[in-house]
């Protein structure tokens, strides 16, 4: 029984066929003429093929369905309709909305099947699938409803394990909220994140102390010494190095794939950007000027008579300091932490990633990948733009 005695129960009208201008106008014009109630509508065009679905409530005495069929025939499209039973009372929603973003060199049925299978295992219902990339099927956005009794962390770990089992594509899970597309600040580590090298390793190699520095780094990674002490010992080995070597390396830093595109798009969209690095200020400042980054914080190497003294000046930028700097920048810019993205590759980036609304482990070790909100291993830094929900068409418009 309908809510209004003069109207029938809702009908789902679906139009399919070759897309052309005027189809939607013609169909809605017919509905408008008879006073039909439009309850819902969705339209999509895939490679020139249109699917238009409209949920309508029609007057009981109307022959509008026949008019719609005649119009469809004239337009060269197909029309189907079926009654839909709508409950008088709708129960409160018992699921939460999330977005799964897939990014790869080339996605296909195998990759989408693997992700869809994981979603089904966690009882997540796929509500919508969008293609984000333009020239090829390189990025797909899947909108899902996850039952509230299901743990999103378990789903995230399952999707992460899937991505870690292959180098073909990355997959990220984000809560669908106002802040997903409302990020305003992107904070990045420098060495092995924004650039492809570790500056201290390059300096040590040139100075002939590469093996000694590598041994100290390994001890720190094994937990035999903390970050601060390992940095002091490695910097001490650089005592006497000509500062010109540091400046030469800093002026020719090899950028990570996608770094220039990422920064260029972020700047044009009004994002604030920052480097927060456990590396060295000469390199960070060079990148800041080269890319137009707003903030740069890193360790300052002490100089005397054109040589490095083997010491640093000021507080060491360690894991805790990185997190504090992220908060400080957000506060000074009036940006909520939920609107911050942090990107890093090492253990000393973990606290920074945890403070941000979206923490991204970039080509990182498994431990950091598991702790971060999401990870990127198959693509470049510009993959982050798809995680913001930007489409290939929008990126082309921005890059002009």
mmCIF file of C-alpha atoms in Angstrom:
data_model
loop_
_atom_site.group_PDB
_atom_site.id
_atom_site.type_symbol
_atom_site.label_atom_id
_atom_site.label_comp_id
_atom_site.label_asym_id
_atom_site.label_seq_id
_atom_site.Cartn_x
_atom_site.Cartn_y
_atom_site.Cartn_z
ATOM 1 C CA UNK A 1 0.000 0.000 0.000
ATOM 2 C CA UNK A 2 1.403 3.406 -0.913
ATOM 3 C CA UNK A 3 1.645 6.402 1.422
ATOM 4 C CA UNK A 4 -0.506 8.447 -1.004
ATOM 5 C CA UNK A 5 -3.724 6.746 -2.255
ATOM 6 C CA UNK A 6 -3.450 8.586 -5.599
ATOM 7 C CA UNK A 7 -0.063 7.055 -6.363
ATOM 8 C CA UNK A 8 1.198 3.561 -7.092
ATOM 9 C CA UNK A 9 4.035 1.847 -5.259
ATOM 10 C CA UNK A 10 7.490 2.958 -6.454
ATOM 11 C CA UNK A 11 8.814 1.695 -9.779
ATOM 12 C CA UNK A 12 12.486 1.382 -10.731
ATOM 13 C CA UNK A 13 12.902 2.606 -14.308
ATOM 14 C CA UNK A 14 16.208 1.653 -15.987
ATOM 15 C CA UNK A 15 17.338 3.047 -19.330
ATOM 16 C CA UNK A 16 20.341 1.497 -21.116
ATOM 17 C CA UNK A 17 21.934 2.040 -24.497
ATOM 18 C CA UNK A 18 24.283 4.228 -26.510
ATOM 19 C CA UNK A 19 24.750 7.573 -24.785
ATOM 20 C CA UNK A 20 23.639 10.754 -26.520
ATOM 21 C CA UNK A 21 22.534 14.237 -25.445
ATOM 22 C CA UNK A 22 18.906 14.637 -24.450
ATOM 23 C CA UNK A 23 18.032 11.177 -23.060
ATOM 24 C CA UNK A 24 17.738 12.273 -19.441
ATOM 25 C CA UNK A 25 15.925 15.458 -20.452
ATOM 26 C CA UNK A 26 13.352 13.490 -22.476
ATOM 27 C CA UNK A 27 12.667 10.937 -19.751
ATOM 28 C CA UNK A 28 12.430 13.399 -16.867
ATOM 29 C CA UNK A 29 10.258 15.667 -19.043
ATOM 30 C CA UNK A 30 7.690 12.896 -19.384
ATOM 31 C CA UNK A 31 7.756 12.232 -15.645
ATOM 32 C CA UNK A 32 7.413 15.927 -14.874
ATOM 33 C CA UNK A 33 4.418 16.324 -17.213
ATOM 34 C CA UNK A 34 2.349 13.717 -15.328
ATOM 35 C CA UNK A 35 3.472 14.885 -11.874
ATOM 36 C CA UNK A 36 5.469 11.757 -11.001
ATOM 37 C CA UNK A 37 7.480 11.817 -7.774
ATOM 38 C CA UNK A 38 11.206 11.243 -8.370
ATOM 39 C CA UNK A 39 12.570 9.420 -5.290
ATOM 40 C CA UNK A 40 16.093 8.550 -6.428
ATOM 41 C CA UNK A 41 18.256 8.729 -9.524
ATOM 42 C CA UNK A 42 21.711 7.572 -10.651
ATOM 43 C CA UNK A 43 23.367 7.741 -14.061
ATOM 44 C CA UNK A 44 26.676 6.366 -15.313
ATOM 45 C CA UNK A 45 28.339 6.249 -18.724
ATOM 46 C CA UNK A 46 30.990 3.585 -19.380
ATOM 47 C CA UNK A 47 32.744 3.863 -22.769
ATOM 48 C CA UNK A 48 29.737 5.539 -24.351
ATOM 49 C CA UNK A 49 27.162 3.127 -22.892
ATOM 50 C CA UNK A 50 24.537 4.765 -20.666
ATOM 51 C CA UNK A 51 22.780 3.303 -17.644
ATOM 52 C CA UNK A 52 20.153 5.623 -16.131
ATOM 53 C CA UNK A 53 18.141 4.389 -13.145
ATOM 54 C CA UNK A 54 15.239 6.331 -11.625
ATOM 55 C CA UNK A 55 13.070 5.341 -8.681
ATOM 56 C CA UNK A 56 9.679 6.990 -9.248
ATOM 57 C CA UNK A 57 6.195 6.995 -7.778
ATOM 58 C CA UNK A 58 3.598 7.333 -10.526
ATOM 59 C CA UNK A 59 -0.056 8.486 -10.467
ATOM 60 C CA UNK A 60 -2.368 5.467 -10.490
ATOM 61 C CA UNK A 61 -4.301 6.650 -13.545
ATOM 62 C CA UNK A 62 -1.173 7.497 -15.564
ATOM 63 C CA UNK A 63 -0.060 5.712 -18.723
ATOM 64 C CA UNK A 64 3.392 7.215 -18.304
ATOM 65 C CA UNK A 65 5.216 3.879 -18.592
ATOM 66 C CA UNK A 66 3.875 3.466 -22.112
ATOM 67 C CA UNK A 67 5.030 7.003 -22.953
ATOM 68 C CA UNK A 68 8.487 6.219 -21.584
ATOM 69 C CA UNK A 69 8.659 3.044 -23.709
ATOM 70 C CA UNK A 70 7.740 4.950 -26.873
ATOM 71 C CA UNK A 71 10.314 7.636 -26.077
ATOM 72 C CA UNK A 72 13.009 4.995 -25.469
ATOM 73 C CA UNK A 73 12.267 3.385 -28.823
ATOM 74 C CA UNK A 74 12.565 6.747 -30.608
ATOM 75 C CA UNK A 75 15.897 7.405 -28.836
ATOM 76 C CA UNK A 76 17.263 3.967 -29.722
ATOM 77 C CA UNK A 77 17.684 2.815 -26.115
ATOM 78 C CA UNK A 78 16.171 0.049 -23.995
ATOM 79 C CA UNK A 79 13.853 0.628 -21.048
ATOM 80 C CA UNK A 80 13.007 -1.748 -18.243
ATOM 81 C CA UNK A 81 10.846 -1.217 -15.163
ATOM 82 C CA UNK A 82 9.962 -3.187 -12.085
ATOM 83 C CA UNK A 83 7.956 -2.451 -8.925
ATOM 84 C CA UNK A 84 9.977 -1.892 -5.762
ATOM 85 C CA UNK A 85 8.578 -2.533 -2.305
ATOM 86 C CA UNK A 86 9.704 0.227 0.070
ATOM 87 C CA UNK A 87 9.159 -0.459 3.799
ATOM 88 C CA UNK A 88 6.919 2.057 5.577
ATOM 89 C CA UNK A 89 9.504 2.359 8.330
ATOM 90 C CA UNK A 90 13.222 2.173 7.605
ATOM 91 C CA UNK A 91 15.457 0.731 10.287
ATOM 92 C CA UNK A 92 18.413 2.799 11.502
ATOM 93 C CA UNK A 93 21.547 2.121 9.493
ATOM 94 C CA UNK A 94 23.705 -0.583 11.029
ATOM 95 C CA UNK A 95 26.775 -0.210 8.848
ATOM 96 C CA UNK A 96 29.585 2.281 8.307
ATOM 97 C CA UNK A 97 30.803 3.627 4.986
ATOM 98 C CA UNK A 98 34.378 3.136 3.806
ATOM 99 C CA UNK A 99 36.286 3.675 0.581
ATOM 100 C CA UNK A 100 38.729 1.130 -0.812
ATOM 101 C CA UNK A 101 41.188 2.625 -3.306
ATOM 102 C CA UNK A 102 43.102 0.347 -5.660
ATOM 103 C CA UNK A 103 46.099 1.736 -7.574
ATOM 104 C CA UNK A 104 48.378 -0.186 -9.918
ATOM 105 C CA UNK A 105 50.209 -0.054 -13.218
ATOM 106 C CA UNK A 106 47.322 -1.900 -14.803
ATOM 107 C CA UNK A 107 44.339 -3.256 -12.904
ATOM 108 C CA UNK A 108 42.189 -6.037 -14.259
ATOM 109 C CA UNK A 109 39.644 -8.682 -13.367
ATOM 110 C CA UNK A 110 42.209 -10.659 -11.333
ATOM 111 C CA UNK A 111 43.046 -7.728 -9.047
ATOM 112 C CA UNK A 112 39.445 -6.598 -8.624
ATOM 113 C CA UNK A 113 38.365 -10.178 -7.898
ATOM 114 C CA UNK A 114 41.029 -10.515 -5.201
ATOM 115 C CA UNK A 115 39.863 -7.341 -3.452
ATOM 116 C CA UNK A 116 36.161 -8.121 -3.888
ATOM 117 C CA UNK A 117 36.733 -11.584 -2.412
ATOM 118 C CA UNK A 118 38.386 -10.093 0.698
ATOM 119 C CA UNK A 119 35.502 -7.657 1.075
ATOM 120 C CA UNK A 120 32.980 -10.496 0.861
ATOM 121 C CA UNK A 121 34.883 -12.469 3.506
ATOM 122 C CA UNK A 122 34.418 -9.523 5.883
ATOM 123 C CA UNK A 123 30.717 -9.119 4.932
ATOM 124 C CA UNK A 124 31.398 -5.734 3.335
ATOM 125 C CA UNK A 125 28.814 -4.831 0.705
ATOM 126 C CA UNK A 126 29.999 -3.028 -2.432
ATOM 127 C CA UNK A 127 27.703 -0.076 -3.114
ATOM 128 C CA UNK A 128 29.540 1.726 -5.896
ATOM 129 C CA UNK A 129 32.657 1.298 -8.049
ATOM 130 C CA UNK A 130 34.273 4.303 -9.753
ATOM 131 C CA UNK A 131 37.185 4.494 -12.145
ATOM 132 C CA UNK A 132 39.568 7.290 -11.079
ATOM 133 C CA UNK A 133 42.327 7.023 -13.693
ATOM 134 C CA UNK A 134 41.809 8.404 -17.178
ATOM 135 C CA UNK A 135 43.912 6.775 -19.925
ATOM 136 C CA UNK A 136 44.076 3.282 -18.439
ATOM 137 C CA UNK A 137 42.478 1.281 -15.650
ATOM 138 C CA UNK A 138 45.137 2.319 -13.132
ATOM 139 C CA UNK A 139 42.967 3.338 -10.180
ATOM 140 C CA UNK A 140 39.584 2.174 -8.930
ATOM 141 C CA UNK A 141 37.577 3.492 -5.987
ATOM 142 C CA UNK A 142 35.204 1.033 -4.308
ATOM 143 C CA UNK A 143 32.593 2.397 -1.884
ATOM 144 C CA UNK A 144 31.510 -0.177 0.674
ATOM 145 C CA UNK A 145 29.188 -0.582 3.641
ATOM 146 C CA UNK A 146 30.795 -2.475 6.512
ATOM 147 C CA UNK A 147 28.528 -3.929 9.228
ATOM 148 C CA UNK A 148 29.142 -2.219 12.561
ATOM 149 C CA UNK A 149 29.896 -5.531 14.238
ATOM 150 C CA UNK A 150 32.825 -5.986 11.841
ATOM 151 C CA UNK A 151 36.228 -4.584 12.809
ATOM 152 C CA UNK A 152 37.578 -2.231 10.116
ATOM 153 C CA UNK A 153 41.115 -2.888 11.414
ATOM 154 C CA UNK A 154 40.742 -6.561 10.538
ATOM 155 C CA UNK A 155 39.600 -5.626 7.040
ATOM 156 C CA UNK A 156 42.526 -3.209 6.697
ATOM 157 C CA UNK A 157 45.011 -5.904 7.727
ATOM 158 C CA UNK A 158 43.448 -8.362 5.296
ATOM 159 C CA UNK A 159 43.698 -5.895 2.401
ATOM 160 C CA UNK A 160 47.255 -5.006 3.422
ATOM 161 C CA UNK A 161 48.251 -8.669 3.446
ATOM 162 C CA UNK A 162 46.783 -8.978 -0.044
ATOM 163 C CA UNK A 163 48.797 -5.999 -1.297
ATOM 164 C CA UNK A 164 51.976 -7.282 0.384
ATOM 165 C CA UNK A 165 51.585 -10.633 -1.378
ATOM 166 C CA UNK A 166 52.009 -8.945 -4.757
ATOM 167 C CA UNK A 167 53.962 -6.018 -6.170
ATOM 168 C CA UNK A 168 51.314 -5.324 -8.819
ATOM 169 C CA UNK A 169 49.018 -2.932 -6.968
ATOM 170 C CA UNK A 170 48.335 -1.054 -3.725
ATOM 171 C CA UNK A 171 45.060 -1.038 -1.861
ATOM 172 C CA UNK A 172 43.958 1.405 0.838
ATOM 173 C CA UNK A 173 40.979 1.510 3.203
ATOM 174 C CA UNK A 174 39.666 4.866 4.453
ATOM 175 C CA UNK A 175 36.603 5.862 6.423
ATOM 176 C CA UNK A 176 34.250 7.825 4.189
ATOM 177 C CA UNK A 177 33.921 11.160 5.935
ATOM 178 C CA UNK A 178 34.054 14.891 5.384
ATOM 179 C CA UNK A 179 37.811 14.872 6.046
ATOM 180 C CA UNK A 180 38.734 12.264 3.415
ATOM 181 C CA UNK A 181 38.641 14.880 0.664
ATOM 182 C CA UNK A 182 39.210 17.726 3.116
ATOM 183 C CA UNK A 183 42.918 17.255 3.803
ATOM 184 C CA UNK A 184 44.870 20.539 3.964
ATOM 185 C CA UNK A 185 48.442 19.662 5.002
ATOM 186 C CA UNK A 186 50.849 17.019 3.657
ATOM 187 C CA UNK A 187 53.981 16.284 5.702
ATOM 188 C CA UNK A 188 56.749 14.123 4.219
ATOM 189 C CA UNK A 189 59.956 12.472 5.291
ATOM 190 C CA UNK A 190 62.861 13.242 2.957
ATOM 191 C CA UNK A 191 65.426 10.424 2.629
ATOM 192 C CA UNK A 192 64.038 7.375 0.779
ATOM 193 C CA UNK A 193 60.644 9.075 0.631
ATOM 194 C CA UNK A 194 60.732 12.400 -1.168
ATOM 195 C CA UNK A 195 64.147 11.497 -2.607
ATOM 196 C CA UNK A 196 65.497 8.107 -3.648
ATOM 197 C CA UNK A 197 68.676 8.181 -1.551
ATOM 198 C CA UNK A 198 69.872 8.520 2.038
ATOM 199 C CA UNK A 199 72.008 11.677 2.080
ATOM 200 C CA UNK A 200 74.164 10.476 4.973
ATOM 201 C CA UNK A 201 75.031 7.305 3.034
ATOM 202 C CA UNK A 202 76.095 9.367 0.017
ATOM 203 C CA UNK A 203 78.277 11.627 2.166
ATOM 204 C CA UNK A 204 79.844 8.620 3.878
ATOM 205 C CA UNK A 205 80.530 6.921 0.552
ATOM 206 C CA UNK A 206 82.302 9.993 -0.832
ATOM 207 C CA UNK A 207 84.323 10.388 2.378
ATOM 208 C CA UNK A 208 85.334 6.734 2.474
ATOM 209 C CA UNK A 209 83.449 5.820 5.677
ATOM 210 C CA UNK A 210 80.480 4.112 4.056
ATOM 211 C CA UNK A 211 81.002 0.724 5.702
ATOM 212 C CA UNK A 212 81.382 2.204 9.205
ATOM 213 C CA UNK A 213 78.183 4.251 8.799
ATOM 214 C CA UNK A 214 76.333 1.209 7.455
ATOM 215 C CA UNK A 215 77.362 -0.869 10.501
ATOM 216 C CA UNK A 216 76.020 1.772 12.891
ATOM 217 C CA UNK A 217 72.786 2.018 10.922
ATOM 218 C CA UNK A 218 72.368 -1.755 11.107
ATOM 219 C CA UNK A 219 72.927 -1.774 14.886
ATOM 220 C CA UNK A 220 70.251 0.903 15.286
ATOM 221 C CA UNK A 221 67.827 -1.091 13.126
ATOM 222 C CA UNK A 222 68.476 -4.140 15.304
ATOM 223 C CA UNK A 223 67.591 -2.111 18.392
ATOM 224 C CA UNK A 224 71.119 -2.134 19.813
ATOM 225 C CA UNK A 225 71.161 1.689 20.098
ATOM 226 C CA UNK A 226 68.585 4.458 19.887
ATOM 227 C CA UNK A 227 68.217 6.804 16.947
ATOM 228 C CA UNK A 228 69.830 9.815 18.628
ATOM 229 C CA UNK A 229 73.009 7.925 19.531
ATOM 230 C CA UNK A 230 73.236 6.310 16.104
ATOM 231 C CA UNK A 231 72.959 9.712 14.446
ATOM 232 C CA UNK A 232 75.672 11.209 16.671
ATOM 233 C CA UNK A 233 78.044 8.348 15.866
ATOM 234 C CA UNK A 234 77.398 8.498 12.126
ATOM 235 C CA UNK A 235 77.758 12.289 11.983
ATOM 236 C CA UNK A 236 81.004 12.053 13.965
ATOM 237 C CA UNK A 237 82.455 9.937 11.164
ATOM 238 C CA UNK A 238 81.901 12.870 8.773
ATOM 239 C CA UNK A 239 84.190 15.191 10.731
ATOM 240 C CA UNK A 240 86.482 17.069 8.343
ATOM 241 C CA UNK A 241 84.355 16.539 5.226
ATOM 242 C CA UNK A 242 84.366 19.562 2.933
ATOM 243 C CA UNK A 243 81.001 21.337 3.122
ATOM 244 C CA UNK A 244 81.095 21.693 -0.673
ATOM 245 C CA UNK A 245 80.457 17.945 -0.969
ATOM 246 C CA UNK A 246 77.276 18.308 1.071
ATOM 247 C CA UNK A 247 76.109 21.252 -1.026
ATOM 248 C CA UNK A 248 76.901 19.504 -4.312
ATOM 249 C CA UNK A 249 74.913 16.399 -3.332
ATOM 250 C CA UNK A 250 72.041 18.550 -2.038
ATOM 251 C CA UNK A 251 71.794 20.462 -5.310
ATOM 252 C CA UNK A 252 71.309 17.260 -7.332
ATOM 253 C CA UNK A 253 69.022 15.127 -5.198
ATOM 254 C CA UNK A 254 67.207 12.421 -7.207
ATOM 255 C CA UNK A 255 63.477 12.839 -6.640
ATOM 256 C CA UNK A 256 61.264 9.840 -6.052
ATOM 257 C CA UNK A 257 58.894 8.877 -8.857
ATOM 258 C CA UNK A 258 55.797 11.070 -8.754
ATOM 259 C CA UNK A 259 57.237 13.611 -6.290
ATOM 260 C CA UNK A 260 57.127 16.605 -8.633
ATOM 261 C CA UNK A 261 53.594 15.807 -9.782
ATOM 262 C CA UNK A 262 52.395 15.397 -6.189
ATOM 263 C CA UNK A 263 53.841 18.698 -4.982
ATOM 264 C CA UNK A 264 52.727 20.575 -8.085
ATOM 265 C CA UNK A 265 49.111 19.426 -7.718
ATOM 266 C CA UNK A 266 49.043 20.029 -3.951
ATOM 267 C CA UNK A 267 50.325 23.581 -4.421
ATOM 268 C CA UNK A 268 47.757 24.382 -7.101
ATOM 269 C CA UNK A 269 44.954 23.042 -4.910
ATOM 270 C CA UNK A 270 46.061 25.194 -1.969
ATOM 271 C CA UNK A 271 47.536 22.485 0.262
ATOM 272 C CA UNK A 272 50.297 23.338 2.711
ATOM 273 C CA UNK A 273 53.359 21.112 2.447
ATOM 274 C CA UNK A 274 56.239 20.291 4.771
ATOM 275 C CA UNK A 275 59.416 18.243 4.991
ATOM 276 C CA UNK A 276 60.081 16.798 8.441
ATOM 277 C CA UNK A 277 63.267 14.774 8.199
ATOM 278 C CA UNK A 278 65.902 13.102 10.287
ATOM 279 C CA UNK A 279 68.288 14.035 7.476
ATOM 280 C CA UNK A 280 70.189 17.275 7.053
ATOM 281 C CA UNK A 281 69.023 20.851 6.665
ATOM 282 C CA UNK A 282 71.157 21.739 3.638
ATOM 283 C CA UNK A 283 69.412 19.030 1.624
ATOM 284 C CA UNK A 284 65.965 19.787 3.055
ATOM 285 C CA UNK A 285 66.288 23.512 2.334
ATOM 286 C CA UNK A 286 67.460 22.764 -1.216
ATOM 287 C CA UNK A 287 64.347 20.647 -1.804
ATOM 288 C CA UNK A 288 62.140 23.272 -0.202
ATOM 289 C CA UNK A 289 63.383 25.893 -2.658
ATOM 290 C CA UNK A 290 63.384 23.534 -5.640
ATOM 291 C CA UNK A 291 59.814 22.275 -5.178
ATOM 292 C CA UNK A 292 58.221 25.264 -3.485
ATOM 293 C CA UNK A 293 57.523 23.430 -0.227
ATOM 294 C CA UNK A 294 56.327 25.665 2.617
ATOM 295 C CA UNK A 295 58.122 24.171 5.647
ATOM 296 C CA UNK A 296 61.347 22.216 6.120
ATOM 297 C CA UNK A 297 62.643 20.850 9.430
ATOM 298 C CA UNK A 298 65.699 18.600 9.778
ATOM 299 C CA UNK A 299 69.011 18.192 11.576
ATOM 300 C CA UNK A 300 71.576 20.978 11.250
ATOM 301 C CA UNK A 301 75.188 19.926 10.710
ATOM 302 C CA UNK A 302 77.738 22.144 12.420
ATOM 303 C CA UNK A 303 80.341 23.753 10.124
ATOM 304 C CA UNK A 304 83.696 25.437 10.819
ATOM 305 C CA UNK A 305 86.175 26.746 8.269
ATOM 306 C CA UNK A 306 84.308 25.107 5.413
ATOM 307 C CA UNK A 307 84.420 21.649 7.025
ATOM 308 C CA UNK A 308 81.924 19.561 8.971
ATOM 309 C CA UNK A 309 82.770 19.358 12.672
ATOM 310 C CA UNK A 310 81.138 15.971 13.196
ATOM 311 C CA UNK A 311 78.395 17.443 15.385
ATOM 312 C CA UNK A 312 74.816 18.640 14.975
ATOM 313 C CA UNK A 313 73.355 21.920 16.199
ATOM 314 C CA UNK A 314 70.072 22.102 18.095
ATOM 315 C CA UNK A 315 67.582 19.359 18.937
ATOM 316 C CA UNK A 316 67.806 16.113 16.977
ATOM 317 C CA UNK A 317 64.802 15.481 14.737
ATOM 318 C CA UNK A 318 63.909 12.018 15.992
ATOM 319 C CA UNK A 319 60.573 10.191 16.011
ATOM 320 C CA UNK A 320 59.107 12.213 18.897
ATOM 321 C CA UNK A 321 60.359 15.509 17.465
ATOM 322 C CA UNK A 322 58.796 14.685 14.089
ATOM 323 C CA UNK A 323 55.388 14.156 15.692
ATOM 324 C CA UNK A 324 55.724 17.390 17.686
ATOM 325 C CA UNK A 325 56.651 19.365 14.556
ATOM 326 C CA UNK A 326 53.664 17.962 12.681
ATOM 327 C CA UNK A 327 51.344 19.114 15.464
ATOM 328 C CA UNK A 328 53.050 22.507 15.627
ATOM 329 C CA UNK A 329 52.637 23.163 11.900
ATOM 330 C CA UNK A 330 48.987 22.088 11.960
ATOM 331 C CA UNK A 331 48.325 24.345 14.947
ATOM 332 C CA UNK A 332 50.011 27.366 13.367
ATOM 333 C CA UNK A 333 48.036 26.849 10.139
ATOM 334 C CA UNK A 334 44.726 26.290 11.951
ATOM 335 C CA UNK A 335 44.443 22.786 10.489
ATOM 336 C CA UNK A 336 42.899 19.831 12.346
ATOM 337 C CA UNK A 337 45.031 16.698 12.684
ATOM 338 C CA UNK A 338 42.273 14.824 10.810
ATOM 339 C CA UNK A 339 43.139 17.052 7.844
ATOM 340 C CA UNK A 340 46.832 16.086 7.852
ATOM 341 C CA UNK A 341 48.562 13.457 5.717
ATOM 342 C CA UNK A 342 51.961 12.166 6.866
ATOM 343 C CA UNK A 343 54.227 10.100 4.586
ATOM 344 C CA UNK A 344 57.350 8.201 5.619
ATOM 345 C CA UNK A 345 59.344 5.016 5.171
ATOM 346 C CA UNK A 346 61.199 4.361 8.433
ATOM 347 C CA UNK A 347 60.582 3.443 12.058
ATOM 348 C CA UNK A 348 61.282 7.021 13.135
ATOM 349 C CA UNK A 349 58.251 8.108 11.076
ATOM 350 C CA UNK A 350 55.789 5.956 13.034
ATOM 351 C CA UNK A 351 54.724 8.534 15.647
ATOM 352 C CA UNK A 352 54.314 11.163 12.932
ATOM 353 C CA UNK A 353 52.104 8.836 10.900
ATOM 354 C CA UNK A 354 50.031 7.997 13.971
ATOM 355 C CA UNK A 355 49.344 11.672 14.734
ATOM 356 C CA UNK A 356 48.099 12.423 11.212
ATOM 357 C CA UNK A 357 44.570 11.862 9.996
ATOM 358 C CA UNK A 358 46.049 9.658 7.263
ATOM 359 C CA UNK A 359 49.434 8.017 7.808
ATOM 360 C CA UNK A 360 51.014 6.520 4.681
ATOM 361 C CA UNK A 361 53.943 4.099 4.749
ATOM 362 C CA UNK A 362 55.786 4.652 1.470
ATOM 363 C CA UNK A 363 57.862 1.715 0.191
ATOM 364 C CA UNK A 364 58.443 0.882 3.822
ATOM 365 C CA UNK A 365 59.401 -2.179 5.830
ATOM 366 C CA UNK A 366 56.519 -4.551 6.765
ATOM 367 C CA UNK A 367 56.435 -3.354 10.400
ATOM 368 C CA UNK A 368 55.682 0.256 9.435
ATOM 369 C CA UNK A 369 53.259 -0.817 6.707
ATOM 370 C CA UNK A 370 51.257 -2.801 9.234
ATOM 371 C CA UNK A 371 51.132 0.113 11.694
ATOM 372 C CA UNK A 372 50.235 2.830 9.166
ATOM 373 C CA UNK A 373 46.725 3.649 7.964
ATOM 374 C CA UNK A 374 47.724 2.588 4.488
ATOM 375 C CA UNK A 375 50.805 1.927 2.393
ATOM 376 C CA UNK A 376 52.148 2.548 -1.103
ATOM 377 C CA UNK A 377 54.666 0.154 -2.609
ATOM 378 C CA UNK A 378 53.732 -0.389 -6.250
ATOM 379 C CA UNK A 379 53.263 3.233 -7.325
ATOM 380 C CA UNK A 380 54.985 6.577 -6.959
ATOM 381 C CA UNK A 381 54.245 9.447 -4.590
ATOM 382 C CA UNK A 382 51.569 10.789 -6.932
ATOM 383 C CA UNK A 383 49.492 7.735 -5.936
ATOM 384 C CA UNK A 384 48.575 9.801 -2.863
ATOM 385 C CA UNK A 385 46.417 12.007 -5.103
ATOM 386 C CA UNK A 386 44.113 9.066 -5.818
ATOM 387 C CA UNK A 387 43.794 8.413 -2.076
ATOM 388 C CA UNK A 388 42.402 11.953 -1.829
ATOM 389 C CA UNK A 389 39.656 10.912 -4.245
ATOM 390 C CA UNK A 390 40.971 12.965 -7.168
ATOM 391 C CA UNK A 391 40.251 11.564 -10.624
ATOM 392 C CA UNK A 392 42.561 11.432 -13.611
ATOM 393 C CA UNK A 393 40.415 14.039 -15.345
ATOM 394 C CA UNK A 394 40.732 16.395 -12.378
ATOM 395 C CA UNK A 395 44.499 15.891 -12.295
ATOM 396 C CA UNK A 396 44.756 16.718 -16.001
ATOM 397 C CA UNK A 397 42.766 19.879 -15.374
ATOM 398 C CA UNK A 398 45.018 20.921 -12.509
ATOM 399 C CA UNK A 399 48.241 20.146 -14.357
ATOM 400 C CA UNK A 400 46.953 21.881 -17.469
#
